[in-house]
C-alpha cells in the first residue's frame, strides 16, 4: 500500500528502479545514499562473456539529452555472479538483472547460468543500439522478437521482463507478441537511435556512427509509447525515458506504468532517485491516495 | 549550495573561480561543476586548482556552453560542486618535475604545494607549456623551485627526466605520450592525469573507461591519475 507496488509478483517498496547501465551494479552509489530505499536496481547490461565495450567517444551531450555508445562493457555473466550478485542480494531491493546478447545462443547460455542464482526479475535487453550484431536487431521486428522471447521463455526459470526498443517497427504489436509468448512484464523504452557529426573533423562523433539517445529529450515520446503499450497488454510495464523529477514519474504511472526506471538523471545527482521516491509519497499523501494503484493508468 | 567567492578572467579564454566549500580536496582530484539548473544536462569535470579547508578554486578554459556559463558566475552566485572526486597524485618526495600543457597545468598547482608542504626537502621543478599565452607564471613560480615556461613549441623539449625521482604530468595526450617515451628512456617514474569525456564522474556510466595493463579502468574513480606505463 502507499507507494509499494507488485510487479509481476515481485513486491517493491516503491515503484522507483535505477535503469540498466546508469547505476553500475549499485556499489558506486552506496556512499551517496542507502540503496535499500530503492524499489529496485537494474544491473549494467550483461553479456555471456566479458566485453570491453566500444572504442572512441562514448558519450555526447545533446539538447536536453545524452547520446551514449558504451557498447555493453561488462564483466560477463560469470563475472557478475562471482563478484556482484551476493552484494546486490544483500540489500533489500528488487534485484533486476539485465541481459543482452549477440546471438540466441549467447542469450540461452546466459539464461542457463542465471537460472541457478537468486534474482527477482530477469530483464531481457533486446533493444541495445550500441552493439554491432544482435542487440537492438532482436527488438525491431515483431516476428523476430516473438521468436526470441518464445525460445528464451522456454528455458528461463525467472520472471522475465522484456526491455523494448523505441526503434521497434510497431511497439504495440511487439509488446503484444512478448505478452503472448509468456513475458511476465515489459520495460520501455531503451535509447533512441541517434547520430552526431563532428563538423571540424567531418566525421561521425561515434566510431559506430549511430548511438543511443536518452534523457529529458526523449521523455514525451517514451511516455506516449508506455501509454500505448500499457493499455494494450495485461502484464505490468516499467516506464523509462528521461525521468528526472517525481512529477515525471507520476506521469508515467498515470500513463499506465506499474514502476518507473531512472536512467541518465542519476548522472547529475547520484541520489536523485530519493527525491523521486519522496516526491511520489508526498504527492500520494497530499492527494489522499492510499494505494498508488489508484492512479495507475488513469489517463 | 556553495557560493562563488570570486570568478576572475585571467586571459582571453581562462578563468579562475573560487568557491566557498568545506572540503578535503587533495591534489589531482576534480569536481563535477554546474552553475545552471536543467540545461545543459550534464555537469562538467574540472580539476581542483587550489584548496584550503574553506574554499575550492578551479582554473578553467572556456571552450563551450558549460564553461561559458561558468564564466558568467558572479560573486555570491550558487554553484554545484558535488563531492570532490577521483584519486590523487602520489605523495612522492625527492627531486620532482611537473609538466603541464595548457589547462593541464591546473592540477599541478595544488600538487606542488602539497608535495612541498609534505617534505620541505623536496624540490619541485615546474615545466609549463602553452600554445599562445602563458598563464599564472608568478603564481606557479611561488609554489615550485624552478619554473620553465614555453609558449609555442613543445614543453617536452625543455625537460630531461634524467635525475628526477618522479615526474607528474597533465595535458594533451600527445604531450604526455612524448614525455612518457622520454621518461622510459631515462627510467624515471611518470604519473599522468588523464582527461576523458565524462557523463557521471562517479563511476556508474562507463563513458570514461580506458584500457590499461590492469584491464579496463574508469578514469573518474580509478583515476584520473595513473602510472604512465599502465596507460600509454
Ligand atoms: C578529470 C578532468 C579534469 C578536468 N579539469 C579541467 C580543468 O581543470 N580546467 C579546464 O578548463 N578543463 C578541465 N577539464 C575539461 C573540461 O571538463 C571540459 O573542457 C568541459 O567539460 C567542456 O565543457 P563545455 O560545456 O564548455 O564544452 P562542450 O564542448 O559544450 O561540452 C560538451 C560535452 O563534452 C564534454 N567535454 C568536452 N570536452 C571535454 C574534455 N576535454 N574532457 C571531458 N569532457 C569534455 C563535456 O563535459 C560535455 O559533456 C577536465 C576534464 C576532466 C575529465
Ligand atoms: C550510459 C548508458 C548506458 C546504458 N546501458 C544500458 C545497458 O547496458 N542495458 C540496457 O538495457 N539499457 C542501457 N541503457 C539505457 C537505459 O537503461 C535507459 O533505458 C535509457 O537511458 C532511457 O532512460 P533515461 O532517459 O532515463 O536515461 C543505458 C543508458 C545510458 C545513458
Ligand atoms: S564518468 Fe561515468 S563512469 Fe566515469
CSV table of N, CA and C in Angstrom, one decimal, chain A residues 21-24 28-29 31-32 44 52 54-55 57-66 70 73 215-216 245 266-268 270, chain B residues 32 34 37-44 83 85 196-210 216-218 221:
chain,number,residue,atom,x,y,z
A,21,UNK,N,22.7,0.2,-16.8
A,21,UNK,CA,23.8,1.0,-17.4
A,21,UNK,C,24.0,2.4,-16.8
A,22,UNK,N,23.1,2.7,-15.9
A,22,UNK,CA,23.2,4.1,-15.3
A,22,UNK,C,23.5,4.0,-13.8
A,23,UNK,N,23.7,2.8,-13.3
A,23,UNK,CA,23.9,2.7,-11.8
A,23,UNK,C,25.0,1.6,-11.5
A,24,UNK,N,25.7,1.3,-12.6
A,24,UNK,CA,26.7,0.2,-12.3
A,24,UNK,C,26.0,-1.0,-11.8
A,28,UNK,N,28.8,1.9,-6.6
A,28,UNK,CA,29.3,3.2,-6.6
A,28,UNK,C,28.4,4.2,-5.9
A,29,UNK,N,27.1,3.8,-5.8
A,29,UNK,CA,26.1,4.7,-5.2
A,29,UNK,C,26.0,4.5,-3.7
A,31,UNK,N,27.9,5.0,-1.3
A,31,UNK,CA,28.3,6.1,-0.4
A,31,UNK,C,27.4,7.4,-0.5
A,32,UNK,N,26.5,7.4,-1.4
A,32,UNK,CA,25.6,8.5,-1.6
A,32,UNK,C,24.3,8.4,-0.9
A,44,UNK,N,23.9,-3.3,-14.8
A,44,UNK,CA,24.5,-3.0,-16.1
A,44,UNK,C,24.2,-4.2,-17.1
A,52,UNK,N,34.7,-5.4,-23.5
A,52,UNK,CA,35.4,-4.2,-23.3
A,52,UNK,C,34.6,-2.9,-23.6
A,54,UNK,N,32.8,-0.2,-26.5
A,54,UNK,CA,33.3,0.4,-27.8
A,54,UNK,C,34.5,1.3,-27.6
A,55,UNK,N,35.2,1.5,-28.7
A,55,UNK,CA,36.3,2.5,-28.7
A,55,UNK,C,35.8,3.9,-29.0
A,57,UNK,N,34.8,8.0,-28.7
A,57,UNK,CA,34.0,8.7,-27.8
A,57,UNK,C,32.7,7.9,-27.5
A,58,UNK,N,32.4,7.9,-26.2
A,58,UNK,CA,31.3,7.0,-25.7
A,58,UNK,C,30.1,7.8,-25.2
A,59,UNK,N,30.3,9.1,-25.0
A,59,UNK,CA,29.2,9.9,-24.5
A,59,UNK,C,29.2,11.3,-25.2
A,60,UNK,N,28.1,11.8,-25.5
A,60,UNK,CA,28.0,13.1,-26.2
A,60,UNK,C,26.7,13.7,-25.8
A,61,UNK,N,26.8,15.0,-25.4
A,61,UNK,CA,25.6,15.6,-24.9
A,61,UNK,C,24.9,16.3,-26.1
A,62,UNK,N,23.5,16.3,-26.0
A,62,UNK,CA,22.7,16.9,-27.0
A,62,UNK,C,21.7,17.9,-26.2
A,63,UNK,N,20.9,18.7,-26.9
A,63,UNK,CA,20.0,19.5,-26.2
A,63,UNK,C,19.1,18.6,-25.3
A,64,UNK,N,19.2,18.8,-24.0
A,64,UNK,CA,18.4,18.0,-23.0
A,64,UNK,C,18.5,16.5,-23.1
A,65,UNK,N,19.6,16.1,-23.7
A,65,UNK,CA,19.8,14.6,-23.9
A,65,UNK,C,21.2,14.2,-23.8
A,66,UNK,N,21.4,12.9,-23.9
A,66,UNK,CA,22.7,12.3,-23.8
A,66,UNK,C,22.8,11.2,-24.8
A,70,UNK,N,28.4,3.1,-25.2
A,70,UNK,CA,29.3,2.4,-24.3
A,70,UNK,C,29.6,1.0,-24.9
A,73,UNK,N,30.0,-2.6,-22.1
A,73,UNK,CA,31.2,-3.0,-21.3
A,73,UNK,C,30.7,-3.7,-20.0
A,215,UNK,N,17.6,10.6,-21.8
A,215,UNK,CA,17.5,11.9,-21.1
A,215,UNK,C,16.1,12.6,-21.4
A,216,UNK,N,15.9,13.8,-20.8
A,216,UNK,CA,14.7,14.5,-20.9
A,216,UNK,C,14.2,14.7,-22.3
A,245,UNK,N,12.3,14.0,-12.4
A,245,UNK,CA,11.7,14.5,-11.2
A,245,UNK,C,10.5,13.6,-10.9
A,266,UNK,N,20.4,10.2,-13.0
A,266,UNK,CA,21.3,9.8,-11.9
A,266,UNK,C,22.7,10.4,-12.1
A,267,UNK,N,23.1,10.6,-13.3
A,267,UNK,CA,24.5,11.1,-13.6
A,267,UNK,C,24.7,12.5,-13.0
A,268,UNK,N,23.6,13.3,-12.9
A,268,UNK,CA,23.7,14.6,-12.5
A,268,UNK,C,23.6,14.7,-11.0
A,270,UNK,N,23.5,11.8,-7.9
A,270,UNK,CA,23.5,10.4,-7.6
A,270,UNK,C,22.3,9.9,-6.8
B,32,UNK,N,32.5,17.8,-10.3
B,32,UNK,CA,31.6,17.9,-11.4
B,32,UNK,C,30.8,19.2,-11.2
B,34,UNK,N,28.5,22.6,-11.9
B,34,UNK,CA,27.5,23.2,-12.7
B,34,UNK,C,27.0,24.5,-12.0
B,37,UNK,N,20.7,25.1,-14.0
B,37,UNK,CA,19.7,24.2,-13.4
B,37,UNK,C,19.5,23.0,-14.3
B,38,UNK,N,18.7,23.0,-15.3
B,38,UNK,CA,18.4,21.9,-16.1
B,38,UNK,C,19.2,21.7,-17.4
B,39,UNK,N,19.7,22.8,-17.9
B,39,UNK,CA,20.3,22.8,-19.2
B,39,UNK,C,21.6,23.5,-19.2
B,40,UNK,N,22.7,23.0,-19.6
B,40,UNK,CA,22.9,21.6,-20.2
B,40,UNK,C,22.7,20.5,-19.2
B,41,UNK,N,22.4,19.4,-19.7
B,41,UNK,CA,22.1,18.2,-18.8
B,41,UNK,C,23.2,17.9,-17.9
B,42,UNK,N,24.4,17.7,-18.4
B,42,UNK,CA,25.5,17.2,-17.6
B,42,UNK,C,26.3,18.2,-16.9
B,43,UNK,N,26.9,17.9,-15.8
B,43,UNK,CA,27.8,18.8,-15.1
B,43,UNK,C,29.2,18.6,-15.8
B,44,UNK,N,30.1,19.5,-15.5
B,44,UNK,CA,31.4,19.5,-16.2
B,44,UNK,C,32.6,19.1,-15.3
B,83,UNK,N,30.6,16.3,-4.8
B,83,UNK,CA,31.8,15.8,-4.0
B,83,UNK,C,33.1,16.0,-4.8
B,85,UNK,N,36.1,14.4,-6.3
B,85,UNK,CA,36.1,13.0,-6.9
B,85,UNK,C,37.5,12.6,-7.4
B,196,UNK,N,39.3,12.3,-19.8
B,196,UNK,CA,38.4,11.5,-20.7
B,196,UNK,C,37.0,12.2,-20.5
B,197,UNK,N,36.3,12.2,-21.6
B,197,UNK,CA,34.9,12.7,-21.6
B,197,UNK,C,34.1,12.0,-20.5
B,198,UNK,N,33.4,12.7,-19.7
B,198,UNK,CA,32.7,12.0,-18.6
B,198,UNK,C,31.3,12.4,-18.6
B,199,UNK,N,30.4,11.5,-18.2
B,199,UNK,CA,29.0,11.8,-18.1
B,199,UNK,C,28.7,11.9,-16.6
B,200,UNK,N,29.1,10.9,-15.8
B,200,UNK,CA,28.7,11.0,-14.4
B,200,UNK,C,29.8,11.5,-13.4
B,201,UNK,N,31.0,11.0,-13.7
B,201,UNK,CA,32.1,11.4,-12.8
B,201,UNK,C,32.3,10.6,-11.5
B,202,UNK,N,31.3,9.7,-11.3
B,202,UNK,CA,31.5,8.9,-10.0
B,202,UNK,C,31.3,7.4,-10.2
B,203,UNK,N,31.5,7.0,-11.5
B,203,UNK,CA,31.7,5.5,-11.7
B,203,UNK,C,30.6,4.7,-12.2
B,204,UNK,N,29.5,5.3,-12.6
B,204,UNK,CA,28.3,4.4,-13.0
B,204,UNK,C,28.1,4.3,-14.5
B,205,UNK,N,28.6,5.3,-15.3
B,205,UNK,CA,28.2,5.3,-16.7
B,205,UNK,C,29.1,4.6,-17.7
B,206,UNK,N,30.4,4.4,-17.3
B,206,UNK,CA,31.4,3.8,-18.1
B,206,UNK,C,31.8,4.6,-19.3
B,207,UNK,N,31.4,5.9,-19.4
B,207,UNK,CA,31.8,6.7,-20.5
B,207,UNK,C,33.3,6.9,-20.5
B,208,UNK,N,33.9,6.9,-19.3
B,208,UNK,CA,35.3,7.3,-19.2
B,208,UNK,C,36.3,6.1,-19.2
B,209,UNK,N,35.7,4.9,-19.5
B,209,UNK,CA,36.5,3.7,-19.4
B,209,UNK,C,37.8,3.8,-20.3
B,210,UNK,N,38.9,3.3,-19.8
B,210,UNK,CA,40.1,3.2,-20.6
B,210,UNK,C,40.8,1.9,-20.4
B,216,UNK,N,40.3,-2.9,-17.9
B,216,UNK,CA,39.6,-1.7,-18.1
B,216,UNK,C,39.5,-0.9,-16.8
B,217,UNK,N,39.7,0.4,-16.8
B,217,UNK,CA,39.7,1.2,-15.6
B,217,UNK,C,38.8,2.4,-15.9
B,218,UNK,N,38.2,2.9,-14.9
B,218,UNK,CA,37.4,4.1,-15.0
B,218,UNK,C,38.2,5.3,-14.6
B,221,UNK,N,36.9,7.2,-11.3
B,221,UNK,CA,37.1,6.7,-10.0
B,221,UNK,C,38.4,6.0,-9.7
